[in-house]
PDB file of C-alpha atoms in Angstrom:
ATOM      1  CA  UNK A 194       0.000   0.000   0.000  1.00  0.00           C
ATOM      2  CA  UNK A 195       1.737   3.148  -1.354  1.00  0.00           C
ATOM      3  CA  UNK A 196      -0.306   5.883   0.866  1.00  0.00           C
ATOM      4  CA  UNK A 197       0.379   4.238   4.541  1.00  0.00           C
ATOM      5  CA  UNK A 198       4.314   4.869   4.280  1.00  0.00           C
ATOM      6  CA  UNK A 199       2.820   8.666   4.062  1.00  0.00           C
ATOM      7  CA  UNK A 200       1.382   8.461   7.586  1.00  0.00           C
ATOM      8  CA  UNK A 201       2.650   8.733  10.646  1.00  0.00           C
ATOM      9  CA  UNK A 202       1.653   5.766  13.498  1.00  0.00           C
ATOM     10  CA  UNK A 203       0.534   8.431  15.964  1.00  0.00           C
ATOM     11  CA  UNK A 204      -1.625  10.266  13.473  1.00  0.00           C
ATOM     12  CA  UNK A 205      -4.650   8.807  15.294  1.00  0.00           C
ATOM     13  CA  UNK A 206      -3.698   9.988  18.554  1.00  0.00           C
ATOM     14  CA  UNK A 207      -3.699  13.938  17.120  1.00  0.00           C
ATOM     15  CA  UNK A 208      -6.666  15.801  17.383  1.00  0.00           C
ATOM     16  CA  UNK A 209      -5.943  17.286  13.746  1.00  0.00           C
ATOM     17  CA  UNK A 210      -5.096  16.019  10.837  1.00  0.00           C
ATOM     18  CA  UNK A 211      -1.147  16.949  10.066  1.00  0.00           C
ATOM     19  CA  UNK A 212      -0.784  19.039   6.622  1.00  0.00           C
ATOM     20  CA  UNK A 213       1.036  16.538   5.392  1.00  0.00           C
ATOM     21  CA  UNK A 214      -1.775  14.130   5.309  1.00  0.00           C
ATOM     22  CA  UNK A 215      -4.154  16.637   4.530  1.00  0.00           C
ATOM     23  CA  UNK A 216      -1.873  17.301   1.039  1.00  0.00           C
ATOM     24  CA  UNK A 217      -2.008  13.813   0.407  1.00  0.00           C
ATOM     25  CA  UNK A 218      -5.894  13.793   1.031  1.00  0.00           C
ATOM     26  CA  UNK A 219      -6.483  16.593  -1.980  1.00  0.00           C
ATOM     27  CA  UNK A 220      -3.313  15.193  -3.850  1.00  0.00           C
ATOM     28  CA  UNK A 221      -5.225  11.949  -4.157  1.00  0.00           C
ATOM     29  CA  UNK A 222      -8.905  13.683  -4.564  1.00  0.00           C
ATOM     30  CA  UNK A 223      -7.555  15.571  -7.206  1.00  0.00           C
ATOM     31  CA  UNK A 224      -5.898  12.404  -9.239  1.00  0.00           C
ATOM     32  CA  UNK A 225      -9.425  10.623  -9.396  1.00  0.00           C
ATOM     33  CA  UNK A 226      -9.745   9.081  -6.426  1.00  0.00           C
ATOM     34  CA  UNK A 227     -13.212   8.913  -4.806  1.00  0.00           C
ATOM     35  CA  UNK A 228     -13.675  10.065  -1.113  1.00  0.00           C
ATOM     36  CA  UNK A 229     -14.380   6.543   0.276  1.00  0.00           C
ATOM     37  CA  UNK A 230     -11.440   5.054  -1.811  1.00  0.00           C
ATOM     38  CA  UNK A 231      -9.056   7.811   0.012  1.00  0.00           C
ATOM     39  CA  UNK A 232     -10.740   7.362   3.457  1.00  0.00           C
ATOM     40  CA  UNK A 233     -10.000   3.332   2.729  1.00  0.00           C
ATOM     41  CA  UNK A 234      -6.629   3.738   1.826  1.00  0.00           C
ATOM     42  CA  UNK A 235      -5.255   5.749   4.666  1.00  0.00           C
ATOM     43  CA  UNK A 236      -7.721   3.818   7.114  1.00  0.00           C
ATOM     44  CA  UNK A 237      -9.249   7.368   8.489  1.00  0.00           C
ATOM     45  CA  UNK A 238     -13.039   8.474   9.225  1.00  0.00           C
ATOM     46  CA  UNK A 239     -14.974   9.129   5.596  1.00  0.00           C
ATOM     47  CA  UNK A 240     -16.160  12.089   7.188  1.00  0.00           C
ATOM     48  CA  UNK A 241     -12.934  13.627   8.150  1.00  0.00           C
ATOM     49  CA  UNK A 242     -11.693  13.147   4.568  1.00  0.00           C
ATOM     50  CA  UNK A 243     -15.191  14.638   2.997  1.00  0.00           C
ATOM     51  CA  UNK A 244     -14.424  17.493   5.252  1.00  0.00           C
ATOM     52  CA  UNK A 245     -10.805  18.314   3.815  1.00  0.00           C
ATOM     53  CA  UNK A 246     -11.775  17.623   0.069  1.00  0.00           C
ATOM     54  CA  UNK A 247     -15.104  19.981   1.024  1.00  0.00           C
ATOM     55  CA  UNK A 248     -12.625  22.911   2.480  1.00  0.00           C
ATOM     56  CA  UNK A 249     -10.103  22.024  -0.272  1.00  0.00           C
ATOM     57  CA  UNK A 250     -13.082  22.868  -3.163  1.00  0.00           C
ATOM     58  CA  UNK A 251     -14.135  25.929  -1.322  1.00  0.00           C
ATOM     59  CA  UNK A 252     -10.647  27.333  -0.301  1.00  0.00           C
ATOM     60  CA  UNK A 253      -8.444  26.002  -2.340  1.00  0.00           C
ATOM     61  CA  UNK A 254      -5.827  25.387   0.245  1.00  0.00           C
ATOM     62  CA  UNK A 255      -4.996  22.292   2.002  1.00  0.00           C
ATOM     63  CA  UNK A 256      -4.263  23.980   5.167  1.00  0.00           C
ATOM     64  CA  UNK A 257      -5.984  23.953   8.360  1.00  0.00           C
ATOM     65  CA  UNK A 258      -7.955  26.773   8.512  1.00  0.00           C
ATOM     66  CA  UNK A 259      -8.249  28.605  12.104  1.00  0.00           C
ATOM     67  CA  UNK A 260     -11.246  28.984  14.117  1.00  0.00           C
ATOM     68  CA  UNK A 261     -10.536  31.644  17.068  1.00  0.00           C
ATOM     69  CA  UNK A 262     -14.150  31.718  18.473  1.00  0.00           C
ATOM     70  CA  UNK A 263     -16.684  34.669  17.963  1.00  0.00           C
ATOM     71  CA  UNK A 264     -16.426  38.199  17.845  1.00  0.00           C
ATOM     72  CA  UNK A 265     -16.139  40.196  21.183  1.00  0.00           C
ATOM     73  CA  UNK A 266     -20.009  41.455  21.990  1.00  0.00           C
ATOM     74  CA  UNK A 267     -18.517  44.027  23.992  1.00  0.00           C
ATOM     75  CA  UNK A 268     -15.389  46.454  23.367  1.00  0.00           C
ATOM     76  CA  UNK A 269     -13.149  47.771  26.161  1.00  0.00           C
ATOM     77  CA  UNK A 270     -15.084  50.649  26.875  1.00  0.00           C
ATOM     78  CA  UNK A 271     -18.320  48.678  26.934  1.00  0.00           C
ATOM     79  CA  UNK A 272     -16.613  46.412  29.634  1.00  0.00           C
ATOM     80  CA  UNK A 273     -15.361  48.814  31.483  1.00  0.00           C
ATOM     81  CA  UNK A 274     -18.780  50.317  32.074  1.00  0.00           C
ATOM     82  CA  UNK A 275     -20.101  46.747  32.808  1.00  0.00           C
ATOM     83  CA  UNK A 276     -17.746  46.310  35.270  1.00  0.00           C
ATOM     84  CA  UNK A 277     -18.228  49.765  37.124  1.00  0.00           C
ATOM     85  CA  UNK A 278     -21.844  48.621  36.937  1.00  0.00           C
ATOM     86  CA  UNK A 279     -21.853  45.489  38.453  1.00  0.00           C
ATOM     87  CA  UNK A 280     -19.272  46.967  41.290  1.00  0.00           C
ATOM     88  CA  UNK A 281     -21.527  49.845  42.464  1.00  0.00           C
ATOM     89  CA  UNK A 282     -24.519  48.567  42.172  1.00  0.00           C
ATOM     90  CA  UNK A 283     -24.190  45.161  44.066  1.00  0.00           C
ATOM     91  CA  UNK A 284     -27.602  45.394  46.020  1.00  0.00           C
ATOM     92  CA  UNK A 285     -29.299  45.315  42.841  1.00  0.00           C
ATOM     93  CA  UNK A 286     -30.737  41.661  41.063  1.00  0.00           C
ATOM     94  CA  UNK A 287     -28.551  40.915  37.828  1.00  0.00           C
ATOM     95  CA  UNK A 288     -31.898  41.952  36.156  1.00  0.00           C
ATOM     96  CA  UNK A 289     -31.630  45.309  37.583  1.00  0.00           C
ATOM     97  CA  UNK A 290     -28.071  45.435  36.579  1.00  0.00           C
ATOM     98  CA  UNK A 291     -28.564  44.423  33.027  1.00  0.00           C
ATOM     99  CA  UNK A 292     -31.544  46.853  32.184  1.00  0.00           C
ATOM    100  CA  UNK A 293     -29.504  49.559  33.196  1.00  0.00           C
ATOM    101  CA  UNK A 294     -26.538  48.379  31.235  1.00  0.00           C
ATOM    102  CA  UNK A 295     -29.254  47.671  28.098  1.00  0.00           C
ATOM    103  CA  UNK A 296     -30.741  51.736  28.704  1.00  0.00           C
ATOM    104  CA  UNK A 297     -26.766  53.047  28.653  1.00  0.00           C
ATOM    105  CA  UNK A 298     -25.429  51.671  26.360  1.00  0.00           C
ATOM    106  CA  UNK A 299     -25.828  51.419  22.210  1.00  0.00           C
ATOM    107  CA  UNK A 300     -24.760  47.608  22.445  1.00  0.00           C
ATOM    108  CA  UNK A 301     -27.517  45.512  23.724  1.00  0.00           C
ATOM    109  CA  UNK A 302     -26.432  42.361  25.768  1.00  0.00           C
ATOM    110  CA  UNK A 303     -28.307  39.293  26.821  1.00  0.00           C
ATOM    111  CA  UNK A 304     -28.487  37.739  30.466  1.00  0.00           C
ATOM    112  CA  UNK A 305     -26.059  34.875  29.219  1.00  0.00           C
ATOM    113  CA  UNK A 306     -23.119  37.597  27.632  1.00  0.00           C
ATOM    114  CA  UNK A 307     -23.618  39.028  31.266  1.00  0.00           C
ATOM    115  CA  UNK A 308     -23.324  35.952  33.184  1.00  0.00           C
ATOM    116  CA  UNK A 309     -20.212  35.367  30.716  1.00  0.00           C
ATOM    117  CA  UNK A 310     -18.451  38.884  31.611  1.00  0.00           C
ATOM    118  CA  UNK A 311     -19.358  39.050  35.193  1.00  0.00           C
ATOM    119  CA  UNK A 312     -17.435  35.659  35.298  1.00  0.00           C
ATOM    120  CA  UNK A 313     -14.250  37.001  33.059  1.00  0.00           C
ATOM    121  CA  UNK A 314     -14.329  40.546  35.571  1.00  0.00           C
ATOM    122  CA  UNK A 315     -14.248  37.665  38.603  1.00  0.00           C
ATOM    123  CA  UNK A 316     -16.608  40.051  40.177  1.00  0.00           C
ATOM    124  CA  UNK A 317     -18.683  38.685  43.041  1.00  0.00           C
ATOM    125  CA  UNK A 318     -22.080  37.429  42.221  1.00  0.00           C
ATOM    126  CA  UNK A 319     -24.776  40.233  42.233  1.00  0.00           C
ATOM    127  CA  UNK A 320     -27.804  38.816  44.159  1.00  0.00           C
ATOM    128  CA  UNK A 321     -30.564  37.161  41.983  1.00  0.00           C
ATOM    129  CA  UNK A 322     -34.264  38.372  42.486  1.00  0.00           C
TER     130      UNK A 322
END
């Protein structure tokens, strides 16, 4: 079997595919072979193959491409204010807290993006109502 002197024995215990594999994936795609043929060959998941050759048609590149998570919902400013909220006004419910942070500001949050920033300010726990 040409393709397995390709791979590396502890390919399996990575949590993504190396580059090198993922070149041979679209090298192979693009010389006829069919998805389950590849996925065969190289004894990996159909689906992780599908998804390289899908990114490969789309992108172009063989490459892993990066996920870094969302978009901020808040900017600096718009945290600092959250914090200074949430300090000064610690007799009030999280409700209470978030309304007024909703009226003051042009961004709009919901209870879960405050329960998320109240945690990242490790701030103590306004009182529920």
């Amino acid at each position: 079997n040409e393709y397995k002197s390709y791979l590396s024995l502890d390919m399996k215990k990575r949590c993504h595919t190396p580059d090198k594999v993922r070149l041979l994936i679209c090298t192979m795609y693009r010389s006829g072979h069919k998805v389950s043929e590849i996925s065969r060959e190289l004894a990996m998941c159909r689906t992780t193959v599908s998804t390289i050759v899908q990114q490969f048609k789309k992108t172009g590149k063989t490459s892993r491409v990066e996920w870094h998570g969302g978009k901020e919902k808040l900017s600096d400013r718009h945290q600092r204010a959250l914090s200074r909220l949430i300090c000064s006004n610690s007799n009030k419910s999280k409700q209470e807290i978030l309304d007024e942070f909703n009226s003051i500001s042009d961004v709009q949050i919901t209870m879960r993006t405050f329960d998320r920033y109240n945690a990242k300010f490790k701030k103590r726990v306004v009182r529920k109502k």
